[in-house]
Amino acid sequence: MPIFNLSSFSKRLKDKEWGIRCVAYNNQSNRLAVSRTDGTVEIYNLSANYFQEKFFPGHESRATEALCWAEGQRLFSAGLNGEILEYDLQALNIKYALDAFGGPIWSMAASPSGSQLVVGCEDGSVKLFEVTPEKIQFARNFDRQKSRILSLSWHPAGTHIAAGSIDYISVFDVKSGSIIRKMVLDRQHLGVTKSRCIVWGVAFLSDGTVISVDSVGKVQLWDSATGTLVKSHLIANADVQSIAVADQEDSFVVGTAEGTVFHFQLVSVTSSSSEKQWVRTKPFQHHTHDVRTVAHSPTALISGGTDTHLVIRPLMEKVEVKNYDAALRKITFPHRRLISCSKRRQLLLFQFAHHLELWRLGSTLATGKNGDTLPLSKNADHLLHLKTKGPENIICSCVSQCGSWIAYSTASRFFLYRLKYEHDNISLQRVSKMPAFLQSAVHILFSEDSRKLFVASNQGSLHILHLLEGSFKHLHTFQPQSGTVEAMCLLAVSPDGNWLAASGTSAGVHVYDLNHLKLHCTVPAYNFPVTALAIAPNTNNLVIAHSDQQVFEFSIPDKQYTDWSRAVQKQGFHQLWLQRDTPITHISFHPKRPMHILLHDAYMFCIIDKALPLPNDKTVLYNPLPPKNESDVFLRRTAHAFKISKIYKPLLFMDLLDERTLVAVERPLDDIIAQLPPPIKKKKFGT
Amino acid sequence: MVQLRPRSSRVPAPAEAMVDEDQLGPEEEEEAEHGLLLGQPSSGAAAEPLDEDDDDDAPEELTFACAQAEAREEELRVRESVRRDKTLLKEKRKRREELFIEQKKRKLLPDAVLEQLTTASEADIKKSQENVKVHLKKESEHIAKGRNSKKVKIQEVHSASQNKSYLAVRLKDQELRDSRQEAAKHFIHNCLYGSESKRTTVNKFLSLNNKRLPVKKAAAQFLNSTWGAQKQQNARRFKKRWMARKMKKKTYK
């Protein structure tokens, strides 16, 4: 099977805008909200193998600077456009945006009880908001300061607030709103005086200690009762940009602009004494660029920054069971599919934040042996560059199998285009007058014959449109089924056009009968979210991949799991298979070999051969390509169903175009790093 | 005293004499006219020929009555012309005013829409009560604290149609908001990547390790494809032309 190596044009993901800006950890549901510099907010479920369940698309004018959870499960964000936004986690859209009338908002913090929110603004005012069941309500302003309020922190009792500004920290009393203490910082650093000292983060402990991190590189402990400096730690040559304190207040974590994350712990002075002090215990260097945000969960340190990685480092002393769960997790690649493929015309549609690109694949006439890289006789062609109208980001997109329809959706509009090909030229025509119910889609899919369009909207309903030449007709809408929205909806359609599978609710995967337009059956619910769905060509088996690396096969006509799936569940997957970091994002099938299933995640692609025996924990999972002169006995002994290949650099997409060709889109890590903003200079001896 | 005949003065009569027709008597007017005509510095012989005519002939006999009549006519004429000018100006101003009023009328929305809006707003006043309260509260807070807030709260105008397809916003507010956001972004960029920060390029950062290896390796991004952009373009064009020539030669042969 000759394979085209497509690393000649790599996908430019505009990584400058993909850097992480803020992170907020919710203890109750063990979820992490991550906000990026382009305004996208992603929700990761840390207990479901760190899978990205939901996301809210970004907006050009939104520059989010602060993110916080309040009153349990409500998510708020505030940014430089001066507005406070609340996100609806069930409907997957923004509930409302409230202008705070203080100019750009730099920081936001929720009170320990969760019923109050306080924001720090550009004009130096600190505003208090009450969290009501539907909205938030402005309560009052605190004393106005001279310079912008860059960081805020509540006292655990909810009586005082520490606010970090430029060159000083102020402590407010919440009841009266007046300033009690003002602590002035020193701008000097080893003899070099900077023009200003910015307090990037503050934390208020219950014994009245205020911890501040500033741009000079110091971590300082102040006593808020007297306003004096207790201890000062100089930890970096560059800014220390973030701080997060654990709930038990015995440890906190800070992130610096050099990419180092330091862990501070409250340790007793001598082993027998009761006196304790804060000591810097562990440095972690997992980032190359600024660490703009950190969070402290009960068992792990979470950090994210400009280099777009999200690093979750479980702390060994807090983890009970020392198994693979205690390993470092680094989330770099998106957990959803951003590329769609048109098999008949050999086209690939790339989805970026503000535009779509359509490429035609190159071809080669040469032949070679296994493992060769063949030269291209016809280069890949950039057919279309489609820019979206408006400031919103694109949520999802799809190209039909015949290549003549493209559809994409933003948070408020849906776009459908018709493509016509004449002798190497392509013309685009927009289908205007979209129906009113089709506003924002979470997933879009075309049927195999390109006559029907399936749209999963964010309200939970599923729309089916019949596509005619240049226009469409609304066929049917499946109303939302019961169950809460657990994750983003995924769709899969069978090649013969009879069945449609939809996941996303807590009730399980629903399978709809398209001929009779009703619900056919529901796959039993599983407690981990679905990461990929696909229906096999002739057997109509639904293959589901979950975030804990389990793969199920469900027979739709029989309405039950297949025998092979039951056998796999009985034996269990190989240990190394379950320990993979990244979720499976795409499943496809070979048209002539019904026993093969192809799946891939970010670092490997695998062909599961259902005819071969399953591996148990003792066999080697990652078989290298057996050399030609190996004896048959050895081959028979080590052959098992999972054929895994890791020869590709990080994979974004892989699919079978036809029987003899496979397309793979890689995203090398070097390319990502090459486009990031400048890091802090490090001085190394001898250079 | 002997009433001497006033001689033609060497200096021309002052300008006021000519303009102020009401005050000037008929005789003085005449004299002034004369004065102007003959108002040239005479230098002996040169002035003589002009004066000669006057000196030889007898002075013209003008009766008081006809001179007075002439003067009165003159006055009337001047008054008429002034009146005409004033009326013309008045008309002009009137026309301009009317034009302005029309233009303003054209700018406003048609009456029908305005009526609808007012009735719709009255109907929806209950719905927006809360919003207005909250925002008014904020405004009072601002005023109470003595803040010089230039921003007026955006009054949500509920549209006449049911769809609520538009929202009336003051453009000045949006510009102010944008400029503040730009200033904030500039501030943070300056803090992190400004002149005081010690930043280096990604290439240098990644190549640092290569420099310290026992066998020194090249930098991580060794080639800079942007150098010599013009030369690269020339080379490409030359290659195309050379290929074309080669093809032509082949076919010719």
JSON list of C-alpha atoms in Angstrom, two decimals, chain A residues 44-141:
[
{"chain": "A", "resi": 44, "resn": "TYR", "atom": "CA", "xyz": [-11.34, 19.08, 30.39]},
{"chain": "A", "resi": 45, "resn": "ASN", "atom": "CA", "xyz": [-12.69, 16.24, 32.46]},
{"chain": "A", "resi": 46, "resn": "LEU", "atom": "CA", "xyz": [-9.74, 15.22, 34.59]},
{"chain": "A", "resi": 47, "resn": "SER", "atom": "CA", "xyz": [-11.33, 12.02, 35.83]},
{"chain": "A", "resi": 48, "resn": "ALA", "atom": "CA", "xyz": [-12.17, 10.83, 32.30]},
{"chain": "A", "resi": 49, "resn": "ASN", "atom": "CA", "xyz": [-8.55, 10.42, 31.37]},
{"chain": "A", "resi": 50, "resn": "TYR", "atom": "CA", "xyz": [-8.05, 14.19, 30.88]},
{"chain": "A", "resi": 51, "resn": "PHE", "atom": "CA", "xyz": [-10.34, 14.33, 27.88]},
{"chain": "A", "resi": 52, "resn": "GLN", "atom": "CA", "xyz": [-11.51, 17.63, 26.43]},
{"chain": "A", "resi": 53, "resn": "GLU", "atom": "CA", "xyz": [-15.27, 17.32, 26.66]},
{"chain": "A", "resi": 54, "resn": "LYS", "atom": "CA", "xyz": [-16.64, 20.66, 25.63]},
{"chain": "A", "resi": 55, "resn": "PHE", "atom": "CA", "xyz": [-15.39, 23.86, 24.22]},
{"chain": "A", "resi": 56, "resn": "PHE", "atom": "CA", "xyz": [-16.72, 27.34, 23.55]},
{"chain": "A", "resi": 57, "resn": "PRO", "atom": "CA", "xyz": [-15.38, 29.00, 20.40]},
{"chain": "A", "resi": 58, "resn": "GLY", "atom": "CA", "xyz": [-13.46, 32.22, 20.59]},
{"chain": "A", "resi": 59, "resn": "HIS", "atom": "CA", "xyz": [-14.22, 35.68, 19.32]},
{"chain": "A", "resi": 60, "resn": "GLU", "atom": "CA", "xyz": [-11.90, 38.29, 17.88]},
{"chain": "A", "resi": 61, "resn": "SER", "atom": "CA", "xyz": [-12.79, 41.07, 20.28]},
{"chain": "A", "resi": 62, "resn": "ARG", "atom": "CA", "xyz": [-12.65, 38.89, 23.35]},
{"chain": "A", "resi": 63, "resn": "ALA", "atom": "CA", "xyz": [-9.29, 38.89, 25.09]},
{"chain": "A", "resi": 64, "resn": "THR", "atom": "CA", "xyz": [-9.97, 36.78, 28.15]},
{"chain": "A", "resi": 65, "resn": "GLU", "atom": "CA", "xyz": [-7.85, 37.66, 31.14]},
{"chain": "A", "resi": 66, "resn": "ALA", "atom": "CA", "xyz": [-9.59, 35.84, 33.97]},
{"chain": "A", "resi": 67, "resn": "LEU", "atom": "CA", "xyz": [-11.66, 32.69, 34.41]},
{"chain": "A", "resi": 68, "resn": "CYS", "atom": "CA", "xyz": [-13.36, 31.39, 37.51]},
{"chain": "A", "resi": 69, "resn": "TRP", "atom": "CA", "xyz": [-15.98, 28.95, 38.75]},
{"chain": "A", "resi": 70, "resn": "ALA", "atom": "CA", "xyz": [-18.65, 30.28, 41.09]},
{"chain": "A", "resi": 71, "resn": "GLU", "atom": "CA", "xyz": [-21.48, 28.72, 43.04]},
{"chain": "A", "resi": 72, "resn": "GLY", "atom": "CA", "xyz": [-20.59, 25.18, 42.15]},
{"chain": "A", "resi": 73, "resn": "GLN", "atom": "CA", "xyz": [-20.84, 24.69, 38.45]},
{"chain": "A", "resi": 74, "resn": "ARG", "atom": "CA", "xyz": [-21.18, 28.13, 36.92]},
{"chain": "A", "resi": 75, "resn": "LEU", "atom": "CA", "xyz": [-18.31, 29.36, 34.76]},
{"chain": "A", "resi": 76, "resn": "PHE", "atom": "CA", "xyz": [-17.51, 33.05, 34.35]},
{"chain": "A", "resi": 77, "resn": "SER", "atom": "CA", "xyz": [-14.85, 34.81, 32.37]},
{"chain": "A", "resi": 78, "resn": "ALA", "atom": "CA", "xyz": [-13.79, 38.44, 32.06]},
{"chain": "A", "resi": 79, "resn": "GLY", "atom": "CA", "xyz": [-11.54, 40.12, 29.58]},
{"chain": "A", "resi": 80, "resn": "LEU", "atom": "CA", "xyz": [-10.11, 43.25, 28.09]},
{"chain": "A", "resi": 81, "resn": "ASN", "atom": "CA", "xyz": [-13.34, 44.19, 26.33]},
{"chain": "A", "resi": 82, "resn": "GLY", "atom": "CA", "xyz": [-14.77, 45.04, 29.75]},
{"chain": "A", "resi": 83, "resn": "GLU", "atom": "CA", "xyz": [-17.44, 42.33, 29.85]},
{"chain": "A", "resi": 84, "resn": "ILE", "atom": "CA", "xyz": [-18.18, 39.47, 32.20]},
{"chain": "A", "resi": 85, "resn": "LEU", "atom": "CA", "xyz": [-19.47, 36.40, 30.37]},
{"chain": "A", "resi": 86, "resn": "GLU", "atom": "CA", "xyz": [-21.30, 33.43, 31.81]},
{"chain": "A", "resi": 87, "resn": "TYR", "atom": "CA", "xyz": [-21.09, 30.13, 29.94]},
{"chain": "A", "resi": 88, "resn": "ASP", "atom": "CA", "xyz": [-23.94, 27.68, 29.70]},
{"chain": "A", "resi": 89, "resn": "LEU", "atom": "CA", "xyz": [-22.42, 24.23, 30.03]},
{"chain": "A", "resi": 90, "resn": "GLN", "atom": "CA", "xyz": [-25.58, 22.42, 28.96]},
{"chain": "A", "resi": 91, "resn": "ALA", "atom": "CA", "xyz": [-26.52, 24.42, 25.91]},
{"chain": "A", "resi": 92, "resn": "LEU", "atom": "CA", "xyz": [-22.85, 24.99, 24.98]},
{"chain": "A", "resi": 93, "resn": "ASN", "atom": "CA", "xyz": [-23.21, 28.70, 24.36]},
{"chain": "A", "resi": 94, "resn": "ILE", "atom": "CA", "xyz": [-22.75, 31.96, 26.18]},
{"chain": "A", "resi": 95, "resn": "LYS", "atom": "CA", "xyz": [-25.64, 32.82, 28.45]},
{"chain": "A", "resi": 96, "resn": "TYR", "atom": "CA", "xyz": [-25.06, 36.56, 28.63]},
{"chain": "A", "resi": 97, "resn": "ALA", "atom": "CA", "xyz": [-22.40, 39.24, 28.65]},
{"chain": "A", "resi": 98, "resn": "LEU", "atom": "CA", "xyz": [-22.51, 41.96, 31.29]},
{"chain": "A", "resi": 99, "resn": "ASP", "atom": "CA", "xyz": [-20.52, 45.16, 30.91]},
{"chain": "A", "resi": 100, "resn": "ALA", "atom": "CA", "xyz": [-18.78, 46.10, 34.14]},
{"chain": "A", "resi": 101, "resn": "PHE", "atom": "CA", "xyz": [-18.30, 49.78, 33.21]},
{"chain": "A", "resi": 102, "resn": "GLY", "atom": "CA", "xyz": [-14.79, 49.95, 34.50]},
{"chain": "A", "resi": 103, "resn": "GLY", "atom": "CA", "xyz": [-12.85, 49.59, 31.29]},
{"chain": "A", "resi": 104, "resn": "PRO", "atom": "CA", "xyz": [-10.85, 46.46, 30.52]},
{"chain": "A", "resi": 105, "resn": "ILE", "atom": "CA", "xyz": [-11.06, 43.86, 33.26]},
{"chain": "A", "resi": 106, "resn": "TRP", "atom": "CA", "xyz": [-7.76, 42.39, 34.39]},
{"chain": "A", "resi": 107, "resn": "SER", "atom": "CA", "xyz": [-8.72, 39.97, 37.13]},
{"chain": "A", "resi": 108, "resn": "MET", "atom": "CA", "xyz": [-11.68, 38.21, 38.67]},
{"chain": "A", "resi": 109, "resn": "ALA", "atom": "CA", "xyz": [-12.13, 36.09, 41.76]},
{"chain": "A", "resi": 110, "resn": "ALA", "atom": "CA", "xyz": [-15.06, 34.21, 43.27]},
{"chain": "A", "resi": 111, "resn": "SER", "atom": "CA", "xyz": [-15.65, 34.29, 47.00]},
{"chain": "A", "resi": 112, "resn": "PRO", "atom": "CA", "xyz": [-15.05, 31.06, 48.94]},
{"chain": "A", "resi": 113, "resn": "SER", "atom": "CA", "xyz": [-18.80, 30.64, 49.41]},
{"chain": "A", "resi": 114, "resn": "GLY", "atom": "CA", "xyz": [-19.33, 31.13, 45.69]},
{"chain": "A", "resi": 115, "resn": "SER", "atom": "CA", "xyz": [-22.07, 33.72, 46.06]},
{"chain": "A", "resi": 116, "resn": "GLN", "atom": "CA", "xyz": [-20.04, 36.82, 45.22]},
{"chain": "A", "resi": 117, "resn": "LEU", "atom": "CA", "xyz": [-17.71, 37.80, 42.42]},
{"chain": "A", "resi": 118, "resn": "VAL", "atom": "CA", "xyz": [-15.19, 40.58, 42.47]},
{"chain": "A", "resi": 119, "resn": "VAL", "atom": "CA", "xyz": [-13.48, 42.08, 39.41]},
{"chain": "A", "resi": 120, "resn": "GLY", "atom": "CA", "xyz": [-10.46, 44.35, 39.13]},
{"chain": "A", "resi": 121, "resn": "CYS", "atom": "CA", "xyz": [-10.57, 46.91, 36.34]},
{"chain": "A", "resi": 122, "resn": "GLU", "atom": "CA", "xyz": [-8.30, 49.12, 34.35]},
{"chain": "A", "resi": 123, "resn": "ASP", "atom": "CA", "xyz": [-9.37, 52.32, 36.03]},
{"chain": "A", "resi": 124, "resn": "GLY", "atom": "CA", "xyz": [-8.32, 51.05, 39.44]},
{"chain": "A", "resi": 125, "resn": "SER", "atom": "CA", "xyz": [-11.74, 50.14, 40.75]},
{"chain": "A", "resi": 126, "resn": "VAL", "atom": "CA", "xyz": [-12.68, 46.89, 42.39]},
{"chain": "A", "resi": 127, "resn": "LYS", "atom": "CA", "xyz": [-16.32, 45.98, 41.77]},
{"chain": "A", "resi": 128, "resn": "LEU", "atom": "CA", "xyz": [-18.40, 43.52, 43.73]},
{"chain": "A", "resi": 129, "resn": "PHE", "atom": "CA", "xyz": [-21.13, 41.46, 42.05]},
{"chain": "A", "resi": 130, "resn": "GLU", "atom": "CA", "xyz": [-23.76, 39.25, 43.64]},
{"chain": "A", "resi": 131, "resn": "VAL", "atom": "CA", "xyz": [-24.37, 35.91, 41.94]},
{"chain": "A", "resi": 132, "resn": "THR", "atom": "CA", "xyz": [-28.15, 35.46, 41.55]},
{"chain": "A", "resi": 133, "resn": "PRO", "atom": "CA", "xyz": [-29.71, 32.28, 40.17]},
{"chain": "A", "resi": 134, "resn": "GLU", "atom": "CA", "xyz": [-30.11, 33.63, 36.63]},
{"chain": "A", "resi": 135, "resn": "LYS", "atom": "CA", "xyz": [-27.59, 36.43, 36.35]},
{"chain": "A", "resi": 136, "resn": "ILE", "atom": "CA", "xyz": [-25.06, 38.42, 38.30]},
{"chain": "A", "resi": 137, "resn": "GLN", "atom": "CA", "xyz": [-25.97, 41.74, 39.83]},
{"chain": "A", "resi": 138, "resn": "PHE", "atom": "CA", "xyz": [-23.71, 44.68, 40.52]},
{"chain": "A", "resi": 139, "resn": "ALA", "atom": "CA", "xyz": [-23.52, 45.33, 44.27]},
{"chain": "A", "resi": 140, "resn": "ARG", "atom": "CA", "xyz": [-21.03, 48.14, 44.82]},
{"chain": "A", "resi": 141, "resn": "ASN", "atom": "CA", "xyz": [-17.62, 49.63, 44.14]}
]
